[in-house]
Short mmCIF file of C-alpha atoms and ligand atoms in Angstrom, two decimals:
data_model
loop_
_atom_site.label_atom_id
_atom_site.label_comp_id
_atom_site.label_asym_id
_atom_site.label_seq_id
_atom_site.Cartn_x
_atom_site.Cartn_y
_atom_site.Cartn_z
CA UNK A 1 49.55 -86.56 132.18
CA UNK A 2 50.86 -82.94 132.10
CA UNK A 3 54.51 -83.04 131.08
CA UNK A 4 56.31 -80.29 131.57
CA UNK A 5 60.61 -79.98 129.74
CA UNK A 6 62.28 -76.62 131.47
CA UNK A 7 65.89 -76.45 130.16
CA UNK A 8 67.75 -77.48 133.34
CA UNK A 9 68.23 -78.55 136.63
CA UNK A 10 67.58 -74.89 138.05
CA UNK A 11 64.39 -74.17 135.90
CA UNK A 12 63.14 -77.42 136.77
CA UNK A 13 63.57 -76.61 140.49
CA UNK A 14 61.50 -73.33 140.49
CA UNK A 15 58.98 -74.75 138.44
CA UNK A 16 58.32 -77.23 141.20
CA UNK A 17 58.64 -74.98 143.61
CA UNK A 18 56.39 -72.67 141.77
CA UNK A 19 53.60 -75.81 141.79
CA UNK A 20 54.05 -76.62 145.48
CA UNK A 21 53.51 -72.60 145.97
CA UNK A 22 50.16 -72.60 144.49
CA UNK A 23 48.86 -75.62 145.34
CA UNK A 24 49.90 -74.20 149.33
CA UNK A 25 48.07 -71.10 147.98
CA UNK A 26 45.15 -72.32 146.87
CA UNK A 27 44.68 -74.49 150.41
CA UNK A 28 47.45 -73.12 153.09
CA UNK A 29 46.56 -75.90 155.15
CA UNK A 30 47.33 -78.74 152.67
CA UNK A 31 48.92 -82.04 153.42
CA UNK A 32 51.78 -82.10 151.25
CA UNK A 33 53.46 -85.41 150.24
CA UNK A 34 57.69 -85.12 150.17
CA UNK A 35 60.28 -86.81 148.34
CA UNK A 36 64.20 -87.04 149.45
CA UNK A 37 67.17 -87.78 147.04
CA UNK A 38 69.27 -85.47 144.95
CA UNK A 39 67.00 -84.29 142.75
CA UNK A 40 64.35 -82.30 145.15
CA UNK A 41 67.69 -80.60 146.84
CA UNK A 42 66.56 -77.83 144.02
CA UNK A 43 63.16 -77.67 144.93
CA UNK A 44 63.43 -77.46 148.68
CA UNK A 45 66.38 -74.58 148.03
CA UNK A 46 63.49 -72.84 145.83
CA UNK A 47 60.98 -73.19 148.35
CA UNK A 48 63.46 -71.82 151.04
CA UNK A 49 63.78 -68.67 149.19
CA UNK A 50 60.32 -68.30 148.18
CA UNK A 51 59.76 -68.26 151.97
CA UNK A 52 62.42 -65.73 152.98
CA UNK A 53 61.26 -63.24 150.22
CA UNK A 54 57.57 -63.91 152.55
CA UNK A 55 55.95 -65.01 149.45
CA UNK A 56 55.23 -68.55 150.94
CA UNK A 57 54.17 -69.74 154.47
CA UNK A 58 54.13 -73.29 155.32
CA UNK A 59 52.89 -72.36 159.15
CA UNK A 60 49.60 -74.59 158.89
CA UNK A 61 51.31 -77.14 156.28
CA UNK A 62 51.16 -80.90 156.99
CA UNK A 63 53.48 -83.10 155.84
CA UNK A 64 54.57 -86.45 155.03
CA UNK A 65 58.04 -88.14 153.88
CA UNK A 66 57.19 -91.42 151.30
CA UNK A 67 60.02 -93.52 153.17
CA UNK A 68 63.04 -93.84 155.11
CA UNK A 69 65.59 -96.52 155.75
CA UNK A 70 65.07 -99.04 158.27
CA UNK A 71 67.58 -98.57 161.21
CA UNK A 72 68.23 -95.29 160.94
CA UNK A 73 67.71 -92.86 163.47
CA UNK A 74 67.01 -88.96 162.47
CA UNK A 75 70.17 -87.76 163.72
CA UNK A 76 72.04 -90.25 161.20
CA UNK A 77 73.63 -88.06 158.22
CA UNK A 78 72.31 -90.84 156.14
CA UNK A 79 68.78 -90.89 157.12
CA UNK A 80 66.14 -88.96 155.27
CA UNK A 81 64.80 -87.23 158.06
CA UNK A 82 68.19 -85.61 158.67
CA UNK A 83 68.00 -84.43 155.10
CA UNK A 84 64.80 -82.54 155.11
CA UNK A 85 66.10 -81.34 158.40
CA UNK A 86 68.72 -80.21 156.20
CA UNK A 87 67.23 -79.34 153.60
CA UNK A 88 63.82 -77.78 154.18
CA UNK A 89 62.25 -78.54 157.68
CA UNK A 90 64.85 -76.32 159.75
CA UNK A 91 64.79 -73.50 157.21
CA UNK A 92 60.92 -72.54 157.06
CA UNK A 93 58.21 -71.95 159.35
CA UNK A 94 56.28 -75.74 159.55
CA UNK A 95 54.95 -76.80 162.79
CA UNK A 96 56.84 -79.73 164.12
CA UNK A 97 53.41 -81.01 165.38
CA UNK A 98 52.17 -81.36 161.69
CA UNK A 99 55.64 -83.01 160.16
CA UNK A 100 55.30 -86.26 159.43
CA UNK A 101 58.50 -89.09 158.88
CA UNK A 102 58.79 -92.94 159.16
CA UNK A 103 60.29 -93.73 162.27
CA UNK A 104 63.22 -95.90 161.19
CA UNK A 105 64.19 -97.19 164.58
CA UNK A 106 60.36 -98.11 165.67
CA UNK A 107 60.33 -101.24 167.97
CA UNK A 108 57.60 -102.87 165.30
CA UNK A 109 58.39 -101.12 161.77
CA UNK A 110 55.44 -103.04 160.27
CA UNK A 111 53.06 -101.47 163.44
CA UNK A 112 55.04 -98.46 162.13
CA UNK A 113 54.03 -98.53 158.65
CA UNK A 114 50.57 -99.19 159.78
CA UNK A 115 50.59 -96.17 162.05
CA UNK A 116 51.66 -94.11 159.10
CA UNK A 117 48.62 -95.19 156.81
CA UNK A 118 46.52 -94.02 159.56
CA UNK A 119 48.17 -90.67 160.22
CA UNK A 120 47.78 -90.21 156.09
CA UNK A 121 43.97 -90.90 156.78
CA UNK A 122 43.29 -88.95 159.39
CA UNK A 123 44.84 -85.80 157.73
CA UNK A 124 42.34 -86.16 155.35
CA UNK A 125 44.60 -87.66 152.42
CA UNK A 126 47.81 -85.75 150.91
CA UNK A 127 46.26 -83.45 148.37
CA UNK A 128 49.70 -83.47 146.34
CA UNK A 129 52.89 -85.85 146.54
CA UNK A 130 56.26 -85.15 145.38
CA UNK A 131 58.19 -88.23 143.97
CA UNK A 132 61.59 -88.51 142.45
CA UNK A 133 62.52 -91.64 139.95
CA UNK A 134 64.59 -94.17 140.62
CA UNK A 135 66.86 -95.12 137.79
CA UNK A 136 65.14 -98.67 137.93
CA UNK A 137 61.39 -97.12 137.51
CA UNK A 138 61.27 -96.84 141.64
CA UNK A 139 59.17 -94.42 142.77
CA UNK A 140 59.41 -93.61 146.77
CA UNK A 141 61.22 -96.91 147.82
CA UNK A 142 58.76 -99.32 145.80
CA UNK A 143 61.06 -101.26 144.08
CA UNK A 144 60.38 -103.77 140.33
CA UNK A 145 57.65 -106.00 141.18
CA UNK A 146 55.78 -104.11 143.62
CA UNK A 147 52.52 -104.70 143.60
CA UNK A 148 49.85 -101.87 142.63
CA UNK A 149 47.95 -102.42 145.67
CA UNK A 150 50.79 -101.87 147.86
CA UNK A 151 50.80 -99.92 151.41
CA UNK A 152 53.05 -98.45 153.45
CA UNK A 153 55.34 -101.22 154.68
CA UNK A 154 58.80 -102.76 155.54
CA UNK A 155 60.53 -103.35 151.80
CA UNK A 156 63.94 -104.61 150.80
CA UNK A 157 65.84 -102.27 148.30
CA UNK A 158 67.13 -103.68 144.95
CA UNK A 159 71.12 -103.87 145.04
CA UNK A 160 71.56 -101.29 142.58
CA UNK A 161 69.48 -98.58 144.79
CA UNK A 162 71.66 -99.57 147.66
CA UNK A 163 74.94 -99.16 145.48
CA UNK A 164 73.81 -95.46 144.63
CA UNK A 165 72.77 -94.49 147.51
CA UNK A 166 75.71 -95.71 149.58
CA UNK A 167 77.67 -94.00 146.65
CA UNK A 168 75.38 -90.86 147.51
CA UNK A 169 75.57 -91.22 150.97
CA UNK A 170 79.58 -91.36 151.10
CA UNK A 171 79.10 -94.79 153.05
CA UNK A 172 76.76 -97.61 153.07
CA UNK A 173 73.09 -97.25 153.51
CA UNK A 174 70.67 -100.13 155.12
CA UNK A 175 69.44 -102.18 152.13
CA UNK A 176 65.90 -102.29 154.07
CA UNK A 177 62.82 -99.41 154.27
CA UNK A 178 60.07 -98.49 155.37
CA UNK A 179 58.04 -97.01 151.96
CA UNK A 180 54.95 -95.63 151.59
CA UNK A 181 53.47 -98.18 148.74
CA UNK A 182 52.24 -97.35 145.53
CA UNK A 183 48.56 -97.75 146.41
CA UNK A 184 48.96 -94.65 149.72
CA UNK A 185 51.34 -92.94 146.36
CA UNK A 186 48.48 -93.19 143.69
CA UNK A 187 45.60 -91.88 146.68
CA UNK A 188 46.99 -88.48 146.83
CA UNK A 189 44.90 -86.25 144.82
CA UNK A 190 48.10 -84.83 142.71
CA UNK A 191 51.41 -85.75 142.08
CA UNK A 192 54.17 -84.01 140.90
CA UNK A 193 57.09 -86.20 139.33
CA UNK A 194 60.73 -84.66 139.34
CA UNK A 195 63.34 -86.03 137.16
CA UNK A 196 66.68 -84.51 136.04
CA UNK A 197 69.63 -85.81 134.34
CA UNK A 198 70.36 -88.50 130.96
CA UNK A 199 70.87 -91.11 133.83
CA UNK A 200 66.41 -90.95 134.32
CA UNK A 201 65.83 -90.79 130.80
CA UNK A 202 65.13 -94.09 130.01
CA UNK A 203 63.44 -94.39 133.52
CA UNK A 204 61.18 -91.57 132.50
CA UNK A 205 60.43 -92.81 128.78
CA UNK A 206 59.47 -96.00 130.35
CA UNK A 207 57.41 -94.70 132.89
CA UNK A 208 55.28 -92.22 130.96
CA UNK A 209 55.12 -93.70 127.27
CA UNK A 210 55.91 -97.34 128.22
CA UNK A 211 53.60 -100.33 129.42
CA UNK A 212 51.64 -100.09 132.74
CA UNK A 213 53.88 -102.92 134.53
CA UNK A 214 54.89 -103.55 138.10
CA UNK A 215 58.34 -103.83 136.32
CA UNK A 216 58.54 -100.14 136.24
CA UNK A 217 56.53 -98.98 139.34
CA UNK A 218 56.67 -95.34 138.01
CA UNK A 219 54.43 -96.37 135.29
CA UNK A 220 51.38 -96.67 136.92
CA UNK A 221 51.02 -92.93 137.30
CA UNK A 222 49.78 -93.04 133.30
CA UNK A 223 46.66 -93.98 135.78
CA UNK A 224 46.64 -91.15 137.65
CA UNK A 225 44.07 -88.42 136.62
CA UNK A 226 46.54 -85.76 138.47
CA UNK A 227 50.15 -85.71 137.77
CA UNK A 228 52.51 -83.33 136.23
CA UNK A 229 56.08 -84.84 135.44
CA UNK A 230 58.79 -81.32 135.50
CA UNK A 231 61.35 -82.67 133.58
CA UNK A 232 64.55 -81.36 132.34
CA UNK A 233 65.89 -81.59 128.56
CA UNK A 234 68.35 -84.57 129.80
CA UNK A 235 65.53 -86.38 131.24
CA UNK A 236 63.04 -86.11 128.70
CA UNK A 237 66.00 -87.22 125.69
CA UNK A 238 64.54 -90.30 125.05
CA UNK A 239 60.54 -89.52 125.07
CA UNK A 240 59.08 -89.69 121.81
CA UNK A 241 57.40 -86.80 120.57
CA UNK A 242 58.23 -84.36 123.99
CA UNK A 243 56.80 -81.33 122.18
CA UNK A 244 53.51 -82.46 121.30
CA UNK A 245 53.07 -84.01 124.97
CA UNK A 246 53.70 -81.25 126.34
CA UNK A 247 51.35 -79.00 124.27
CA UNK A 248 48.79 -81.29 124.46
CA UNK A 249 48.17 -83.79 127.20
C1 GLP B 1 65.58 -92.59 146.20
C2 GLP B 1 64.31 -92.31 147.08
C3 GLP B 1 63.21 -91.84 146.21
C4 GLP B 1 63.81 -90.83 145.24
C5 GLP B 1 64.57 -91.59 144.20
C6 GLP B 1 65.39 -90.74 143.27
O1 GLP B 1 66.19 -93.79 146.47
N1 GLP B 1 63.83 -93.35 147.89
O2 GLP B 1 62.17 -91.31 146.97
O3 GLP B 1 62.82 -90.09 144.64
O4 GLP B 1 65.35 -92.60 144.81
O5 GLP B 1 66.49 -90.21 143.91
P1 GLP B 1 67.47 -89.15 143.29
O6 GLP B 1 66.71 -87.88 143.20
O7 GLP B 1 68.62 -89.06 144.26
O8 GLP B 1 67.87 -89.64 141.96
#
């Protein structure tokens, strides 16, 4: 795994950024996997400006969210497709044709999540993914115990994700999702892994120097030949041996 410790939040923002720009470089019509939550506000901001200065077009971009809640429409404040609305989708130049959410409100979620698998497939695969870190090891909305072989389906979110996110949200949020699993995760041909802030640190120790468990989904991604964890000093406090890890792996 490529580990990468900028100083802060903002350096760790446009050093994402500066990833997602070159791997949309390299292939401008790539199929780009995207994360919600607080800590890819910085990298969609980055990306937003990278665009206005013209250095970036997303114009022939696919793209597709790793979950959403279940019941929640896109114009909810609380659903995730009004944040990348928010956030990213409304400020740059994708084609709506090519964006690509969970439909929170579908009549069958689990015909839904199915759908979605397909979609993935037919786009020929998401050639890198974007995921956050849950405090508990989540990564998307795969929660402890999920199993490695997991697709996108219907899940049901630990308490403790509900309590932040409600806390995050300014009111409650649905303690049910619809998540890509950690199988349609670990398919995408890179990954980059965001975390910022003491509050991930022992999340992130556990998930890049601990056991390979279910108990901390994020730890499977030691398997992955392609991922880069952008870290900031607070979230890499309690790796052992940062430096070296950084040099060399
Ligand atoms: C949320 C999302 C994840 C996100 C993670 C971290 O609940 N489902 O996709 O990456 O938890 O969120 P945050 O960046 O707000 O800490």
């Amino acid at each position: 795994m490529n580990v990468i410790v900028e100083e802060d939040y903002a350096a760790l923002s446009q050093r994402a950024a500066g990833i997602v720009a070159s791997q949309v470089a390299r292939k401008p019509g790539c199929v780009l996997g995207l994360a919600t939550g607080v800590t890819s506000i910085g990298l969609y901001e980055a990306l937003v400006e990278r665009y206005r200065a013209q250095e970036i077009s997303f114009s022939r971009v696919t793209t597709f969210n790793l979950d959403e809640y279940l019941g929640l429409g896109p114009d909810d404040p609380r659903s995730f497709a009004y944040f990348m609305r928010r956030h990213f989708f409304s400020r740059v130049d994708l084609d709506p044709a090519r964006v690509h959410l969970l439909n929170g409100v579908a009549a069958d979620p689990e015909e839904e999540c199915a759908r979605y698998e397909t979609a993935i497939a037919e786009a020929g695969g998401i050639d890198l993914q974007v995921l956050g870190v849950g405090q508990n090891g989540h990564i998307g909305f795969n929660e402890p115990g999920t199993p490695p072989g997991s697709l996108t389906r219907v899940v049901r979110l630990s308490p403790e994700t509900v309590r932040r996110n409600s806390r995050l949200a300014g009111q409650p949020v649905p303690d049910r999702a619809l998540s890509m699993g950690i199988k349609t995760i670990m398919q995408a041909r890179r990954i980059l892994l965001l975390a910022s802030g003491r509050d991930k640190a022992a999340a992130v120790a556990e998930a890049l120097q601990g056991e390979v468990t279910p108990a901390v989904p994020a730890s499977i991604l030691q398997l992955h030949p392609g991922v880069t964890a952008v870290l900031d000093r607070d979230a890499a406090a309690l790796l052992r041996n940062w430096r070296e890890l950084c040099e060399g792996l």
